[in-house]
Amino acid sequence: AQSVTQLGSHVSVSEGALVLLRCNYSSSVPPYLFWYVQYPNQGLQLLLKYTSAATLVKGINGFEAEFKKSETSFHLTKPSAHMSDAAEYFCAVSDFGGNQFYFGTGTSLTVIP
Amino acid sequence: GAVVSQHPSRVICKSGTSVKIECRSLDFQATTMFWYRQFPKQSLMLMATSNEGSKATYEQGVEKDKFLINHASLTLSTLTVTSAHPEDSSFYICSARGQGGTEAFFGQGTRLTVV
């Protein structure tokens, strides 16, 4: 069975500061890992995904994440926060076949001007 | 990326009635569709997974007779909330994955309010 844990339900950063959102996974098999962003009353938009290729994954809007098997982590980072980055972020895991897809509890990112 | 359209975006219904939510994949064949429920300020809870032409697999604790899922074609899945009650009010989101695909694409969500 797979699961993900997102540490920190709320994160606040100043505009221009580094964004770091944490995600740890638990999986009995090599997983696929994803980060999604959700704006109020909207669906989810894929930021990036790891599917057993390069461990450092670059996504949209300047986000990237690094898969670290030894730490079972897939933390999301962005060098410089923008006001438009304020949203809810979800880490998700699926198995190789994509037959199960589970989400973390989410992290609400606030960007302070 | 692939587009998934969910309809309606908002619906208000009376207690005791049924509501159908549609999820369509517009530019790919969705062999697998997922239905989620999201409470305010919370994560997405997987309700069920459906493969085209097969019965949906429900997660533990989800009433299959209350949340009817149909995935009769490769581009359409529906979720029907039967005999809705106020506690069914929530944000419902579908996602779809194509054959061999590694990611799921999400609909815009449906805000259901039962009064």
PDB file of N, CA, C and O in Angstrom, chain A residues 24-68:
ATOM      1  N   ASN A  24       6.854  13.084   2.160  1.00  0.00           N
ATOM      2  CA  ASN A  24       7.480  11.774   2.346  1.00  0.00           C
ATOM      3  C   ASN A  24       6.495  10.696   1.951  1.00  0.00           C
ATOM      4  O   ASN A  24       5.303  10.821   2.198  1.00  0.00           O
ATOM      5  N   TYR A  25       6.997   9.658   1.341  1.00  0.00           N
ATOM      6  CA  TYR A  25       6.106   8.624   0.852  1.00  0.00           C
ATOM      7  C   TYR A  25       6.415   7.298   1.517  1.00  0.00           C
ATOM      8  O   TYR A  25       7.503   7.077   2.064  1.00  0.00           O
ATOM      9  N   SER A  26       5.452   6.437   1.452  1.00  0.00           N
ATOM     10  CA  SER A  26       5.607   5.074   1.938  1.00  0.00           C
ATOM     11  C   SER A  26       5.077   4.160   0.852  1.00  0.00           C
ATOM     12  O   SER A  26       3.927   4.273   0.438  1.00  0.00           O
ATOM     13  N   SER A  27       5.944   3.302   0.363  1.00  0.00           N
ATOM     14  CA  SER A  27       5.514   2.427  -0.719  1.00  0.00           C
ATOM     15  C   SER A  27       6.326   1.141  -0.692  1.00  0.00           C
ATOM     16  O   SER A  27       7.533   1.180  -0.472  1.00  0.00           O
ATOM     17  N   SER A  28       5.667   0.060  -0.953  1.00  0.00           N
ATOM     18  CA  SER A  28       6.354  -1.227  -0.963  1.00  0.00           C
ATOM     19  C   SER A  28       7.018  -1.501  -2.306  1.00  0.00           C
ATOM     20  O   SER A  28       7.827  -2.401  -2.440  1.00  0.00           O
ATOM     21  N   VAL A  29       6.660  -0.715  -3.290  1.00  0.00           N
ATOM     22  CA  VAL A  29       7.259  -0.857  -4.618  1.00  0.00           C
ATOM     23  C   VAL A  29       7.674   0.524  -5.103  1.00  0.00           C
ATOM     24  O   VAL A  29       7.195   1.534  -4.587  1.00  0.00           O
ATOM     25  N   PRO A  30       8.578   0.587  -6.089  1.00  0.00           N
ATOM     26  CA  PRO A  30       8.961   1.920  -6.598  1.00  0.00           C
ATOM     27  C   PRO A  30       7.728   2.679  -7.054  1.00  0.00           C
ATOM     28  O   PRO A  30       6.960   2.210  -7.882  1.00  0.00           O
ATOM     29  N   PRO A  31       7.535   3.851  -6.521  1.00  0.00           N
ATOM     30  CA  PRO A  31       6.300   4.590  -6.822  1.00  0.00           C
ATOM     31  C   PRO A  31       6.475   5.592  -7.942  1.00  0.00           C
ATOM     32  O   PRO A  31       7.584   5.898  -8.362  1.00  0.00           O
ATOM     33  N   TYR A  32       5.337   6.085  -8.402  1.00  0.00           N
ATOM     34  CA  TYR A  32       5.322   7.317  -9.161  1.00  0.00           C
ATOM     35  C   TYR A  32       4.877   8.402  -8.176  1.00  0.00           C
ATOM     36  O   TYR A  32       3.990   8.183  -7.355  1.00  0.00           O
ATOM     37  N   LEU A  33       5.473   9.562  -8.276  1.00  0.00           N
ATOM     38  CA  LEU A  33       5.181  10.640  -7.347  1.00  0.00           C
ATOM     39  C   LEU A  33       4.814  11.901  -8.103  1.00  0.00           C
ATOM     40  O   LEU A  33       5.369  12.169  -9.176  1.00  0.00           O
ATOM     41  N   PHE A  34       3.915  12.662  -7.538  1.00  0.00           N
ATOM     42  CA  PHE A  34       3.377  13.827  -8.220  1.00  0.00           C
ATOM     43  C   PHE A  34       3.214  14.985  -7.242  1.00  0.00           C
ATOM     44  O   PHE A  34       2.999  14.773  -6.043  1.00  0.00           O
ATOM     45  N   TRP A  35       3.291  16.185  -7.779  1.00  0.00           N
ATOM     46  CA  TRP A  35       2.869  17.364  -7.048  1.00  0.00           C
ATOM     47  C   TRP A  35       1.801  18.061  -7.884  1.00  0.00           C
ATOM     48  O   TRP A  35       1.989  18.294  -9.088  1.00  0.00           O
ATOM     49  N   TYR A  36       0.693  18.390  -7.190  1.00  0.00           N
ATOM     50  CA  TYR A  36      -0.392  19.109  -7.829  1.00  0.00           C
ATOM     51  C   TYR A  36      -0.633  20.417  -7.075  1.00  0.00           C
ATOM     52  O   TYR A  36      -0.403  20.520  -5.872  1.00  0.00           O
ATOM     53  N   VAL A  37      -1.174  21.400  -7.788  1.00  0.00           N
ATOM     54  CA  VAL A  37      -1.571  22.652  -7.171  1.00  0.00           C
ATOM     55  C   VAL A  37      -3.072  22.839  -7.376  1.00  0.00           C
ATOM     56  O   VAL A  37      -3.611  22.457  -8.417  1.00  0.00           O
ATOM     57  N   GLN A  38      -3.718  23.367  -6.347  1.00  0.00           N
ATOM     58  CA  GLN A  38      -5.156  23.613  -6.443  1.00  0.00           C
ATOM     59  C   GLN A  38      -5.457  25.032  -5.995  1.00  0.00           C
ATOM     60  O   GLN A  38      -5.100  25.438  -4.887  1.00  0.00           O
ATOM     61  N   TYR A  39      -6.151  25.775  -6.870  1.00  0.00           N
ATOM     62  CA  TYR A  39      -6.632  27.093  -6.514  1.00  0.00           C
ATOM     63  C   TYR A  39      -8.067  26.970  -6.027  1.00  0.00           C
ATOM     64  O   TYR A  39      -8.748  25.993  -6.336  1.00  0.00           O
ATOM     65  N   PRO A  40      -8.562  27.924  -5.261  1.00  0.00           N
ATOM     66  CA  PRO A  40      -9.900  27.798  -4.652  1.00  0.00           C
ATOM     67  C   PRO A  40     -10.985  27.417  -5.634  1.00  0.00           C
ATOM     68  O   PRO A  40     -11.088  27.995  -6.728  1.00  0.00           O
ATOM     69  N   ASN A  41     -11.763  26.423  -5.247  1.00  0.00           N
ATOM     70  CA  ASN A  41     -12.917  25.955  -6.016  1.00  0.00           C
ATOM     71  C   ASN A  41     -12.554  25.493  -7.431  1.00  0.00           C
ATOM     72  O   ASN A  41     -13.364  25.597  -8.351  1.00  0.00           O
ATOM     73  N   GLN A  42     -11.352  25.001  -7.572  1.00  0.00           N
ATOM     74  CA  GLN A  42     -10.931  24.474  -8.864  1.00  0.00           C
ATOM     75  C   GLN A  42     -10.382  23.064  -8.713  1.00  0.00           C
ATOM     76  O   GLN A  42     -10.155  22.580  -7.604  1.00  0.00           O
ATOM     77  N   GLY A  43     -10.205  22.424  -9.847  1.00  0.00           N
ATOM     78  CA  GLY A  43      -9.597  21.105  -9.840  1.00  0.00           C
ATOM     79  C   GLY A  43      -8.108  21.206  -9.594  1.00  0.00           C
ATOM     80  O   GLY A  43      -7.597  22.238  -9.164  1.00  0.00           O
ATOM     81  N   LEU A  44      -7.397  20.129  -9.853  1.00  0.00           N
ATOM     82  CA  LEU A  44      -5.970  20.087  -9.601  1.00  0.00           C
ATOM     83  C   LEU A  44      -5.179  20.201 -10.889  1.00  0.00           C
ATOM     84  O   LEU A  44      -5.554  19.628 -11.918  1.00  0.00           O
ATOM     85  N   GLN A  45      -4.082  20.915 -10.808  1.00  0.00           N
ATOM     86  CA  GLN A  45      -3.201  21.065 -11.958  1.00  0.00           C
ATOM     87  C   GLN A  45      -1.863  20.415 -11.632  1.00  0.00           C
ATOM     88  O   GLN A  45      -1.279  20.656 -10.574  1.00  0.00           O
ATOM     89  N   LEU A  46      -1.379  19.609 -12.549  1.00  0.00           N
ATOM     90  CA  LEU A  46      -0.111  18.925 -12.321  1.00  0.00           C
ATOM     91  C   LEU A  46       1.049  19.908 -12.409  1.00  0.00           C
ATOM     92  O   LEU A  46       1.188  20.641 -13.386  1.00  0.00           O
ATOM     93  N   LEU A  47       1.887  19.902 -11.375  1.00  0.00           N
ATOM     94  CA  LEU A  47       3.103  20.716 -11.388  1.00  0.00           C
ATOM     95  C   LEU A  47       4.269  19.924 -11.975  1.00  0.00           C
ATOM     96  O   LEU A  47       5.026  20.438 -12.801  1.00  0.00           O
ATOM     97  N   LEU A  48       4.422  18.697 -11.495  1.00  0.00           N
ATOM     98  CA  LEU A  48       5.517  17.847 -11.965  1.00  0.00           C
ATOM     99  C   LEU A  48       5.270  16.420 -11.514  1.00  0.00           C
ATOM    100  O   LEU A  48       4.425  16.168 -10.660  1.00  0.00           O
ATOM    101  N   LYS A  49       6.042  15.505 -12.091  1.00  0.00           N
ATOM    102  CA  LYS A  49       5.887  14.106 -11.725  1.00  0.00           C
ATOM    103  C   LYS A  49       7.229  13.392 -11.813  1.00  0.00           C
ATOM    104  O   LYS A  49       8.102  13.749 -12.608  1.00  0.00           O
ATOM    105  N   TYR A  50       7.397  12.375 -11.003  1.00  0.00           N
ATOM    106  CA  TYR A  50       8.556  11.497 -11.031  1.00  0.00           C
ATOM    107  C   TYR A  50       8.071  10.112 -11.428  1.00  0.00           C
ATOM    108  O   TYR A  50       7.186   9.550 -10.782  1.00  0.00           O
ATOM    109  N   THR A  51       8.695   9.593 -12.498  1.00  0.00           N
ATOM    110  CA  THR A  51       8.286   8.264 -12.961  1.00  0.00           C
ATOM    111  C   THR A  51       9.501   7.397 -13.215  1.00  0.00           C
ATOM    112  O   THR A  51       9.601   6.724 -14.242  1.00  0.00           O
ATOM    113  N   SER A  52      10.436   7.418 -12.289  1.00  0.00           N
ATOM    114  CA  SER A  52      11.627   6.568 -12.271  1.00  0.00           C
ATOM    115  C   SER A  52      12.671   6.947 -13.313  1.00  0.00           C
ATOM    116  O   SER A  52      13.502   6.130 -13.669  1.00  0.00           O
ATOM    117  N   ALA A  53      12.610   8.139 -13.812  1.00  0.00           N
ATOM    118  CA  ALA A  53      13.667   8.621 -14.708  1.00  0.00           C
ATOM    119  C   ALA A  53      14.613   9.484 -13.867  1.00  0.00           C
ATOM    120  O   ALA A  53      15.115   9.053 -12.851  1.00  0.00           O
ATOM    121  N   ALA A  54      14.854  10.693 -14.272  1.00  0.00           N
ATOM    122  CA  ALA A  54      15.755  11.576 -13.533  1.00  0.00           C
ATOM    123  C   ALA A  54      15.189  11.865 -12.147  1.00  0.00           C
ATOM    124  O   ALA A  54      13.994  12.089 -11.987  1.00  0.00           O
ATOM    125  N   THR A  55      16.066  11.862 -11.158  1.00  0.00           N
ATOM    126  CA  THR A  55      15.603  12.075  -9.775  1.00  0.00           C
ATOM    127  C   THR A  55      15.267  13.533  -9.500  1.00  0.00           C
ATOM    128  O   THR A  55      14.483  13.829  -8.605  1.00  0.00           O
ATOM    129  N   LEU A  56      15.861  14.454 -10.237  1.00  0.00           N
ATOM    130  CA  LEU A  56      15.520  15.862 -10.102  1.00  0.00           C
ATOM    131  C   LEU A  56      14.544  16.198 -11.220  1.00  0.00           C
ATOM    132  O   LEU A  56      14.890  16.120 -12.397  1.00  0.00           O
ATOM    133  N   VAL A  57      13.358  16.553 -10.824  1.00  0.00           N
ATOM    134  CA  VAL A  57      12.301  16.790 -11.795  1.00  0.00           C
ATOM    135  C   VAL A  57      11.944  18.268 -11.828  1.00  0.00           C
ATOM    136  O   VAL A  57      11.705  18.876 -10.788  1.00  0.00           O
ATOM    137  N   LYS A  58      11.927  18.822 -13.009  1.00  0.00           N
ATOM    138  CA  LYS A  58      11.535  20.223 -13.168  1.00  0.00           C
ATOM    139  C   LYS A  58      10.096  20.290 -13.668  1.00  0.00           C
ATOM    140  O   LYS A  58       9.700  19.518 -14.552  1.00  0.00           O
ATOM    141  N   GLY A  59       9.351  21.214 -13.076  1.00  0.00           N
ATOM    142  CA  GLY A  59       7.965  21.334 -13.459  1.00  0.00           C
ATOM    143  C   GLY A  59       7.632  22.715 -13.984  1.00  0.00           C
ATOM    144  O   GLY A  59       8.509  23.485 -14.364  1.00  0.00           O
ATOM    145  N   ILE A  60       6.350  23.023 -13.959  1.00  0.00           N
ATOM    146  CA  ILE A  60       5.910  24.312 -14.460  1.00  0.00           C
ATOM    147  C   ILE A  60       6.076  25.386 -13.389  1.00  0.00           C
ATOM    148  O   ILE A  60       6.235  25.078 -12.204  1.00  0.00           O
ATOM    149  N   ASN A  61       6.031  26.621 -13.827  1.00  0.00           N
ATOM    150  CA  ASN A  61       6.071  27.780 -12.920  1.00  0.00           C
ATOM    151  C   ASN A  61       7.318  27.837 -12.051  1.00  0.00           C
ATOM    152  O   ASN A  61       7.288  28.415 -10.970  1.00  0.00           O
ATOM    153  N   GLY A  62       8.399  27.234 -12.494  1.00  0.00           N
ATOM    154  CA  GLY A  62       9.660  27.320 -11.770  1.00  0.00           C
ATOM    155  C   GLY A  62       9.817  26.346 -10.620  1.00  0.00           C
ATOM    156  O   GLY A  62      10.798  26.405  -9.878  1.00  0.00           O
ATOM    157  N   PHE A  63       8.868  25.434 -10.451  1.00  0.00           N
ATOM    158  CA  PHE A  63       8.959  24.445  -9.378  1.00  0.00           C
ATOM    159  C   PHE A  63       9.810  23.253  -9.809  1.00  0.00           C
ATOM    160  O   PHE A  63       9.869  22.904 -10.971  1.00  0.00           O
ATOM    161  N   GLU A  64      10.432  22.640  -8.832  1.00  0.00           N
ATOM    162  CA  GLU A  64      11.146  21.400  -9.058  1.00  0.00           C
ATOM    163  C   GLU A  64      11.085  20.552  -7.801  1.00  0.00           C
ATOM    164  O   GLU A  64      10.788  21.049  -6.711  1.00  0.00           O
ATOM    165  N   ALA A  65      11.339  19.263  -7.958  1.00  0.00           N
ATOM    166  CA  ALA A  65      11.326  18.347  -6.820  1.00  0.00           C
ATOM    167  C   ALA A  65      12.386  17.293  -7.051  1.00  0.00           C
ATOM    168  O   ALA A  65      12.697  16.932  -8.185  1.00  0.00           O
ATOM    169  N   GLU A  66      12.930  16.800  -5.952  1.00  0.00           N
ATOM    170  CA  GLU A  66      13.968  15.781  -6.045  1.00  0.00           C
ATOM    171  C   GLU A  66      13.525  14.512  -5.347  1.00  0.00           C
ATOM    172  O   GLU A  66      13.121  14.536  -4.171  1.00  0.00           O
ATOM    173  N   PHE A  67      13.591  13.415  -6.055  1.00  0.00           N
ATOM    174  CA  PHE A  67      13.266  12.111  -5.490  1.00  0.00           C
ATOM    175  C   PHE A  67      14.500  11.575  -4.775  1.00  0.00           C
ATOM    176  O   PHE A  67      15.558  11.400  -5.382  1.00  0.00           O
ATOM    177  N   LYS A  68      14.344  11.330  -3.477  1.00  0.00           N
ATOM    178  CA  LYS A  68      15.440  10.784  -2.684  1.00  0.00           C
ATOM    179  C   LYS A  68      14.969   9.473  -2.059  1.00  0.00           C
ATOM    180  O   LYS A  68      14.259   9.471  -1.047  1.00  0.00           O
TER     181      LYS A  68
END
